[in-house]
Coordinates of C-alpha atoms in Angstrom, one line a residue:
M37 CA 1.4 20.2 -21.0
K38 CA 2.2 17.1 -23.7
I39 CA -0.2 14.6 -23.5
S40 CA -0.1 11.7 -25.6
K41 CA -3.0 10.4 -27.8
A42 CA -2.3 6.7 -26.2
V43 CA -2.2 8.2 -22.6
V44 CA -5.7 9.9 -23.7
K45 CA -7.1 7.3 -24.6
G46 CA -5.9 4.5 -21.8
S47 CA -7.2 7.2 -19.2
A48 CA -10.8 7.4 -21.2
K49 CA -10.9 3.3 -20.6
T50 CA -10.6 3.9 -17.2
F51 CA -12.4 7.0 -16.5
V52 CA -15.7 6.2 -18.5
P53 CA -16.7 3.4 -16.7
G54 CA -16.1 5.3 -13.5
I55 CA -18.6 7.9 -14.9
L56 CA -21.2 5.6 -15.8
F57 CA -21.0 4.1 -12.3
F58 CA -21.4 7.3 -10.9
A59 CA -24.2 8.0 -13.1
L60 CA -26.3 4.9 -12.3
L61 CA -25.5 4.4 -8.7
P62 CA -27.9 7.1 -7.8
S63 CA -30.9 5.2 -9.0
L64 CA -30.7 2.8 -6.7
G65 CA -30.6 4.5 -3.7
H66 CA -33.4 7.0 -4.0
A67 CA -32.0 8.6 -0.7
A68 CA -32.7 12.3 0.1
D69 CA -29.5 12.9 1.4
A70 CA -27.4 11.6 -1.5
F71 CA -24.6 13.9 -2.6
S72 CA -25.1 15.8 0.6
P73 CA -21.6 17.2 2.1
D74 CA -22.9 15.8 5.5
S75 CA -23.4 12.3 4.1
E76 CA -20.9 9.9 4.6
Y77 CA -21.7 8.2 1.6
M78 CA -21.9 9.9 -1.8
F79 CA -25.1 8.5 -2.6
G80 CA -26.5 8.5 0.8
D81 CA -28.1 6.5 3.3
W82 CA -30.6 4.9 1.3
G83 CA -33.1 6.2 3.1
G84 CA -32.0 5.1 6.1
Y85 CA -31.8 1.7 5.0
R86 CA -27.8 1.5 5.3
T87 CA -27.7 2.1 8.5
D88 CA -30.8 -0.3 9.4
L89 CA -28.6 -3.3 7.6
K90 CA -25.0 -1.9 9.5
N91 CA -27.2 -1.7 12.8
Q92 CA -27.9 -5.4 12.1
G93 CA -24.3 -6.5 11.1
V94 CA -24.1 -5.8 7.7
D95 CA -21.7 -3.2 6.3
F96 CA -21.3 -2.9 2.3
Q97 CA -18.1 -0.9 1.5
V98 CA -17.6 0.8 -2.2
G99 CA -14.6 3.0 -2.5
Y100 CA -12.7 4.7 -5.4
T101 CA -9.3 6.1 -5.2
A102 CA -7.7 8.0 -8.2
E103 CA -4.2 9.1 -8.7
S104 CA -2.5 11.2 -11.5
A105 CA 0.8 12.1 -11.8
A106 CA 2.9 14.3 -14.1
N107 CA 6.7 14.8 -14.9
L108 CA 7.6 18.7 -14.8
A109 CA 11.0 18.6 -14.8
G110 CA 13.8 15.8 -15.2
G111 CA 13.6 12.3 -15.4
Y112 CA 14.5 10.1 -17.7
D113 CA 12.3 11.1 -20.3
K114 CA 12.3 14.9 -19.8
S115 CA 8.9 15.3 -22.1
T116 CA 6.2 16.5 -19.7
S117 CA 3.6 14.0 -20.0
M118 CA 0.4 12.7 -17.6
R119 CA -0.4 9.3 -16.7
Y120 CA -3.9 8.6 -14.6
S121 CA -4.5 4.9 -12.3
D122 CA -7.2 4.0 -10.2
Q123 CA -8.7 1.6 -7.8
W124 CA -12.3 0.1 -7.0
A125 CA -12.8 -1.6 -4.1
F126 CA -16.4 -3.7 -3.4
G127 CA -16.8 -5.4 0.0
V128 CA -19.1 -6.4 2.6
N129 CA -18.5 -7.0 6.2
L130 CA -20.5 -9.1 8.4
N131 CA -20.9 -8.9 12.4
L132 CA -21.8 -12.4 12.5
E133 CA -22.4 -11.7 16.9
K134 CA -25.1 -9.2 15.6
L135 CA -26.1 -11.7 12.9
L136 CA -25.6 -15.2 14.0
N137 CA -25.1 -14.5 18.4
W138 CA -21.5 -15.6 17.7
D139 CA -19.4 -14.0 19.7
D140 CA -16.7 -11.4 18.7
T141 CA -16.6 -12.7 15.2
E142 CA -16.8 -11.1 11.9
F143 CA -16.4 -12.2 8.0
Q144 CA -14.9 -9.8 5.4
F145 CA -15.0 -10.4 1.7
T146 CA -13.9 -7.8 -0.9
V147 CA -12.9 -7.3 -4.7
T148 CA -10.9 -5.2 -6.0
N149 CA -9.7 -3.6 -9.5
R150 CA -6.7 -2.1 -10.4
D151 CA -6.6 0.1 -14.1
G152 CA -4.7 3.0 -15.7
Q153 CA -0.8 3.8 -16.2
D154 CA 2.3 4.7 -14.2
I155 CA 4.7 7.6 -15.1
S156 CA 7.3 6.3 -12.7
G157 CA 8.3 3.4 -14.9
Q158 CA 8.4 4.8 -18.0
K159 CA 9.1 8.5 -17.8
V160 CA 10.6 9.2 -14.2
S161 CA 12.9 6.5 -14.3
D162 CA 15.2 4.3 -16.9
P163 CA 12.4 1.8 -18.1
R164 CA 15.1 -0.8 -18.3
T165 CA 14.8 -0.6 -13.9
G166 CA 12.2 1.3 -13.1
M167 CA 12.0 3.4 -10.2
L168 CA 12.4 1.9 -6.7
S169 CA 9.4 3.4 -5.3
S170 CA 6.1 5.1 -7.1
T171 CA 4.7 8.1 -7.7
Q172 CA 1.0 6.6 -7.8
E173 CA 0.9 4.0 -4.9
V174 CA -2.1 2.6 -6.1
Y175 CA -0.7 1.2 -9.1
G176 CA 1.1 -2.1 -9.5
R177 CA 0.4 -5.6 -8.8
G178 CA -1.2 -5.8 -12.1
Q179 CA -4.1 -3.6 -13.7
T180 CA -6.3 -6.6 -12.8
W181 CA -9.6 -7.6 -10.9
R182 CA -8.9 -9.5 -7.9
L183 CA -10.1 -11.3 -4.4
T184 CA -8.6 -9.6 -1.9
Q185 CA -10.1 -10.4 1.1
L186 CA -12.0 -13.7 2.1
W187 CA -11.6 -14.1 5.6
M188 CA -13.1 -15.0 9.3
R189 CA -11.7 -13.2 12.5
K190 CA -12.5 -14.5 16.2
G191 CA -12.0 -13.3 19.2
F192 CA -11.8 -15.3 22.4
F193 CA -11.5 -14.8 26.2
D194 CA -12.5 -11.2 26.3
H195 CA -10.8 -10.1 23.2
A196 CA -7.5 -11.5 24.7
L197 CA -6.6 -13.8 21.9
D198 CA -7.7 -12.8 18.2
I199 CA -7.4 -15.3 15.4
K200 CA -8.0 -14.2 11.8
A201 CA -7.4 -16.7 8.5
G202 CA -8.6 -17.3 5.0
R203 CA -7.7 -15.2 1.7
V204 CA -5.8 -12.2 3.5
T205 CA -3.1 -9.6 2.8
V206 CA 0.1 -9.5 5.3
G207 CA -0.2 -5.5 5.4
E208 CA -3.8 -5.1 6.9
D209 CA -2.4 -6.6 10.2
F210 CA 1.6 -6.1 9.8
D211 CA 3.2 -2.8 9.8
N212 CA -0.1 -1.3 9.6
F213 CA -1.2 2.2 9.6
D214 CA -3.4 4.7 7.7
S215 CA -1.6 7.5 5.7
K216 CA -2.7 10.0 2.4
F217 CA 0.7 10.4 1.0
Q218 CA 0.8 9.4 -2.8
N219 CA 4.2 8.2 -3.4
L220 CA 4.3 4.4 -2.4
A221 CA 7.2 5.2 0.1
F222 CA 5.6 6.6 2.7
G223 CA 2.3 4.5 3.1
S224 CA 1.7 1.6 5.1
G225 CA 3.0 -2.2 5.3
Q226 CA 7.1 -0.8 3.8
A227 CA 8.3 -3.9 4.7
G228 CA 6.2 -5.5 2.2
N229 CA 7.0 -2.7 -0.7
W230 CA 11.1 -3.8 -0.1
R231 CA 10.2 -7.6 -0.3
G232 CA 7.1 -7.4 -2.7
D233 CA 8.0 -10.9 -3.6
H234 CA 7.5 -12.6 -0.1
W235 CA 5.1 -10.1 1.5
Y236 CA 2.2 -9.2 -0.4
N237 CA 0.1 -6.1 0.7
W238 CA -2.9 -5.2 -0.7
P239 CA -4.5 -5.6 -3.1
V240 CA -2.5 -9.0 -3.3
S241 CA -4.1 -11.9 -1.1
Q242 CA -2.9 -15.4 -0.4
W243 CA -4.2 -18.0 2.0
G244 CA -3.0 -17.4 5.5
G245 CA -3.8 -15.7 9.0
R246 CA -2.5 -14.6 12.1
V247 CA -3.1 -15.2 16.0
R248 CA -2.5 -12.0 18.2
L249 CA -2.6 -12.0 21.8
N250 CA -3.5 -8.8 23.6
F251 CA -1.7 -8.4 26.6
T252 CA -3.4 -4.9 27.7
P253 CA -5.4 -2.9 25.9
E254 CA -2.5 -1.1 24.5
I255 CA 0.2 -3.8 24.1
F256 CA -0.2 -7.1 21.9
M257 CA 2.3 -9.7 20.1
Q258 CA 1.0 -11.4 16.9
V259 CA 2.5 -13.5 14.4
G260 CA 1.4 -14.9 10.9
W261 CA 1.4 -17.8 8.8
Y262 CA 1.2 -16.8 4.7
N263 CA 1.3 -19.4 2.3
Q264 CA 4.2 -18.3 -0.7
N265 CA 3.2 -18.8 -4.3
E266 CA 4.3 -16.6 -7.1
N267 CA 1.0 -17.0 -9.2
N268 CA -0.7 -15.0 -6.1
Y269 CA 0.6 -11.8 -7.7
A270 CA 0.2 -12.8 -11.5
A271 CA -1.9 -10.8 -13.5
G272 CA -4.9 -13.1 -14.5
D273 CA -4.9 -14.9 -11.6
G274 CA -6.8 -12.6 -9.1
F275 CA -9.3 -15.5 -8.2
R276 CA -6.8 -18.0 -7.9
M277 CA -7.8 -20.4 -4.9
D278 CA -5.3 -23.5 -4.9
F279 CA -2.1 -23.6 -3.0
H280 CA -0.5 -25.2 -6.3
P281 CA 2.6 -24.6 -6.8
T282 CA 3.7 -23.6 -3.0
V283 CA 7.5 -22.8 -2.6
G284 CA 7.4 -22.3 1.0
N285 CA 5.6 -20.1 3.6
M286 CA 6.3 -16.6 5.4
V287 CA 6.2 -16.1 8.8
P288 CA 6.1 -12.5 10.2
V289 CA 6.2 -11.8 14.3
E290 CA 5.1 -8.6 15.7
L291 CA 5.2 -6.9 19.0
G292 CA 3.3 -3.8 19.2
W293 CA 2.1 -1.1 21.7
Q294 CA -0.6 1.3 21.0
P295 CA -0.5 4.2 23.8
K296 CA -2.7 6.9 24.7
L297 CA -0.6 9.5 26.4
G298 CA -0.9 12.5 28.2
P299 CA -3.8 14.5 29.5
D300 CA -5.1 14.6 26.0
N301 CA -4.9 11.1 25.2
L302 CA -2.6 11.5 22.1
Q303 CA -2.8 8.4 19.9
G304 CA 0.7 6.3 19.6
N305 CA 1.2 3.4 17.1
Y306 CA 4.7 1.8 17.8
R307 CA 5.3 -1.6 15.9
I308 CA 8.4 -3.8 15.7
G309 CA 8.8 -6.8 13.7
G310 CA 10.4 -9.5 11.7
Y311 CA 9.7 -12.2 9.4
Y312 CA 11.5 -15.3 7.3
S313 CA 10.7 -16.8 4.5
S314 CA 11.3 -21.2 3.9
A315 CA 11.0 -20.1 -0.1
N316 CA 14.5 -20.5 -1.9
D317 CA 16.0 -16.9 -3.3
S318 CA 19.2 -17.0 -5.6
V319 CA 22.0 -15.3 -3.7
Y320 CA 23.1 -12.7 -5.8
S321 CA 26.6 -12.9 -4.9
S322 CA 26.7 -16.3 -6.4
W323 CA 26.0 -15.5 -9.9
R324 CA 28.7 -16.7 -12.3
N325 CA 28.7 -16.9 -16.0
G326 CA 24.9 -16.1 -16.4
G327 CA 23.4 -17.8 -13.4
Y328 CA 23.3 -18.4 -9.7
T329 CA 24.8 -21.6 -8.1
D330 CA 23.3 -20.6 -4.4
T331 CA 20.2 -20.0 -2.8
A332 CA 19.1 -18.9 0.6
H333 CA 16.2 -18.2 2.9
A334 CA 15.1 -14.7 3.1
Y335 CA 14.4 -12.8 6.0
G336 CA 14.5 -9.1 7.3
G337 CA 13.1 -6.7 10.2
Y338 CA 10.8 -3.5 10.3
I339 CA 10.4 -0.5 12.9
L340 CA 7.2 1.8 13.2
A341 CA 7.2 4.2 15.5
Q342 CA 4.2 7.4 14.7
Q343 CA 2.8 9.3 17.3
Q344 CA 0.5 12.5 17.7
L345 CA 2.3 14.9 19.0
T346 CA 0.1 17.9 20.0
S347 CA -4.0 18.2 20.1
Q348 CA -5.7 21.4 18.4
G349 CA -9.1 23.2 19.9
G350 CA -9.6 20.5 22.4
D351 CA -9.9 17.4 19.5
P352 CA -6.7 14.8 20.0
T353 CA -7.3 13.7 16.3
R354 CA -6.1 17.6 15.3
G355 CA -3.0 18.7 15.4
L356 CA 1.1 17.5 15.0
K357 CA 1.7 13.7 13.6
L358 CA 5.2 12.4 13.5
T359 CA 5.9 8.7 11.5
L360 CA 9.2 6.9 11.8
Q361 CA 9.7 4.1 9.5
G362 CA 12.7 1.9 8.9
V363 CA 13.4 -2.0 7.3
M364 CA 16.5 -3.8 7.0
N365 CA 16.6 -7.1 4.5
D366 CA 19.2 -9.7 4.4
H367 CA 22.4 -9.0 2.1
K368 CA 22.0 -12.3 0.3
T369 CA 18.7 -12.4 -1.4
A370 CA 17.1 -8.7 -1.0
K371 CA 17.5 -6.3 -3.8
I372 CA 16.7 -3.6 -1.1
D373 CA 18.5 -4.2 2.1
N374 CA 17.5 -1.0 3.9
Y375 CA 15.1 1.5 4.0
Q376 CA 14.1 4.9 6.2
S377 CA 11.4 7.5 6.5
V378 CA 10.2 10.3 8.1
S379 CA 7.0 12.4 7.8
L380 CA 5.0 15.2 9.6
T381 CA 1.2 15.3 9.0
W382 CA -0.9 18.4 10.5
K383 CA -4.9 18.0 10.7
G384 CA -7.0 20.4 11.2
A385 CA -4.3 23.5 11.0
F386 CA -7.2 26.0 10.1
D387 CA -9.9 26.1 12.2
A388 CA -12.6 26.6 9.4
R389 CA -11.0 23.8 7.9
P390 CA -10.6 21.2 10.7
D391 CA -10.8 18.2 8.9
D392 CA -8.0 19.1 6.4
E393 CA -4.7 17.8 6.5
I394 CA -0.8 18.8 5.3
G395 CA 1.8 16.3 5.1
I396 CA 5.6 16.5 4.1
G397 CA 7.7 13.5 4.1
I398 CA 11.4 12.3 3.1
A399 CA 11.9 8.7 2.3
R400 CA 15.7 6.8 1.7
I401 CA 15.7 3.7 -0.2
H402 CA 19.1 2.0 -0.3
V403 CA 20.0 -0.8 -3.0
N404 CA 22.3 -3.7 -1.9
S405 CA 25.4 -3.8 -3.0
S406 CA 25.6 -7.4 -3.9
Y407 CA 22.8 -6.7 -6.4
S408 CA 24.7 -4.0 -8.1
N409 CA 28.0 -6.3 -8.4
Q410 CA 25.8 -8.9 -9.8
Q411 CA 24.4 -6.1 -12.7
R412 CA 28.0 -5.3 -13.1
A413 CA 29.1 -8.6 -13.7
E414 CA 25.8 -9.4 -16.1
N415 CA 27.1 -6.6 -18.1
N416 CA 30.3 -7.9 -17.9
F417 CA 29.6 -11.1 -19.2
N418 CA 27.5 -10.1 -22.1
G419 CA 30.1 -7.5 -23.0
V420 CA 28.3 -4.5 -22.8
N421 CA 29.5 -1.1 -21.2
D422 CA 27.6 1.3 -22.8
Y423 CA 24.7 2.8 -21.0
N424 CA 23.2 4.0 -24.0
S425 CA 23.2 0.4 -25.3
A426 CA 19.7 -1.6 -25.5
T427 CA 21.1 -4.6 -23.9
Y428 CA 22.8 -2.7 -21.1
L429 CA 21.6 -3.1 -17.6
P430 CA 21.7 0.0 -15.7
I431 CA 23.4 -0.2 -12.6
Q432 CA 21.3 0.6 -9.5
D433 CA 23.8 1.7 -7.0
G434 CA 23.3 3.4 -3.6
S435 CA 20.2 5.1 -2.9
E436 CA 16.9 6.9 -4.1
Y437 CA 15.2 9.4 -2.5
D438 CA 11.6 10.5 -2.5
Y439 CA 10.0 13.7 -1.1
E440 CA 6.5 14.6 -0.8
I441 CA 4.6 17.4 0.7
Y442 CA 0.5 17.4 -0.2
Y443 CA -2.6 19.3 1.1
N444 CA -6.1 17.0 1.5
V445 CA -9.0 18.8 1.2
Q446 CA -12.0 17.1 3.1
A447 CA -14.3 18.6 0.4
T448 CA -17.3 16.5 1.7
K449 CA -17.5 13.4 4.5
W450 CA -17.4 11.4 1.4
L451 CA -14.8 12.9 -0.6
Q452 CA -11.1 13.7 -0.1
I453 CA -9.0 15.7 -2.8
R454 CA -5.2 16.0 -2.5
P455 CA -2.8 18.1 -4.5
N456 CA 0.9 17.1 -4.3
L457 CA 4.2 17.8 -5.0
Q458 CA 7.0 15.2 -5.3
Y459 CA 10.6 15.1 -6.1
V460 CA 13.0 11.8 -6.8
A461 CA 16.7 11.9 -6.3
A462 CA 18.5 9.3 -8.2
P463 CA 15.3 7.5 -9.8
G464 CA 15.6 3.7 -9.6
A465 CA 19.1 4.6 -7.9
V466 CA 20.7 5.1 -11.5
S467 CA 23.2 7.7 -11.6
K468 CA 22.6 8.3 -15.1
V469 CA 19.0 9.5 -14.5
D470 CA 18.7 13.3 -13.9
D471 CA 16.6 14.1 -10.4
A472 CA 12.8 14.4 -11.6
F473 CA 9.9 16.8 -10.2
I474 CA 6.3 15.5 -10.2
G475 CA 3.0 17.2 -9.6
G476 CA 0.2 15.0 -8.7
I477 CA -3.7 14.9 -7.5
S478 CA -5.3 12.1 -5.9
A479 CA -9.1 11.7 -4.5
N480 CA -10.9 9.1 -2.4
V481 CA -14.8 8.7 -3.3
N482 CA -16.5 6.6 -0.5
F483 CA -20.0 5.4 -2.0

């Protein structure tokens, strides 16, 4: 495998601080169970002190995610290369019912840092357009430090009404579920992945909140409000706290059903929702002579259907789980007008490895034809029709398809390692780019 010096240098800049962090933290804990495979934390329970703090209402959270990918064949740049990206998350959750006797109240503070490089935009796809999805979902939104969470949540009327407000990310409440896929097209919050100029998923936060009504333990409805400010996702503005310049607000609404079905209490997660943004967006079909002549407000909808299908060995968390997702966006302002995916996971397939998991998925991401026509009009206006010209804007038309299969090894309670294989058909929905075969590996460490 050919790896450039620049890649090695960039990866070293990311990896060395991680090694130093790994080396220094044990001296802080002095815990006998540090590095124990049976401990929830890599550096142990700090001699029981960490559990005592959590029981009193203070829960410290330190996590590390690493994702690497190599283009093994095909794609825009066929020279085999590897890229590495990572994310640190440092947080604390305060149970204010335990600490201050405030009924059903909690506070969350999280700071994140993303670093490294991505292979999708430079090697797999044409750099002039980029991929629609990403082979390393932890990459993106600026490789920088961010204030990701600073919110308070309060329940009322025996948790029938639940309110959360502060610096929040939309995807932690709406269109939400857990996923171990490395490709962005299979994770949580897909509504935000295809309308990322308004719906900000982790790690980008904004001022906002949501009100949730729990009609029963299984059925709920929630509505949110999120300030629209482009500076929130700009690199270098990760701790910006003001509202200026506000361009509007986004309001999502969601109805959810989370049943436990059958005698085995198989968990389901069903959500249907929509969003509306009051910000003004350019209408692609109005592009004329170098600019847009009309604006409109963005809106869209989504559906999530996730169901545990089987149990295994008497454990309802083991067995097969099916996930179906779909997103629809307006045709005036959205680059991606529709998306669908289906994935299947099998946890505990082998009795000797009850916590390991196998996953396989396929996703389709479709480009709005109005956006494709706008690209053609821009090329004609500039008098450029040669794909190989540096000033040519490659036409993104039709769909990109993403496939992934992974095996998640639960090496210890605090370490997960996931080798995966991905296949990207029509990267960036550009017909001139060959399909790509990618090998990847990701890891999660809980300190």
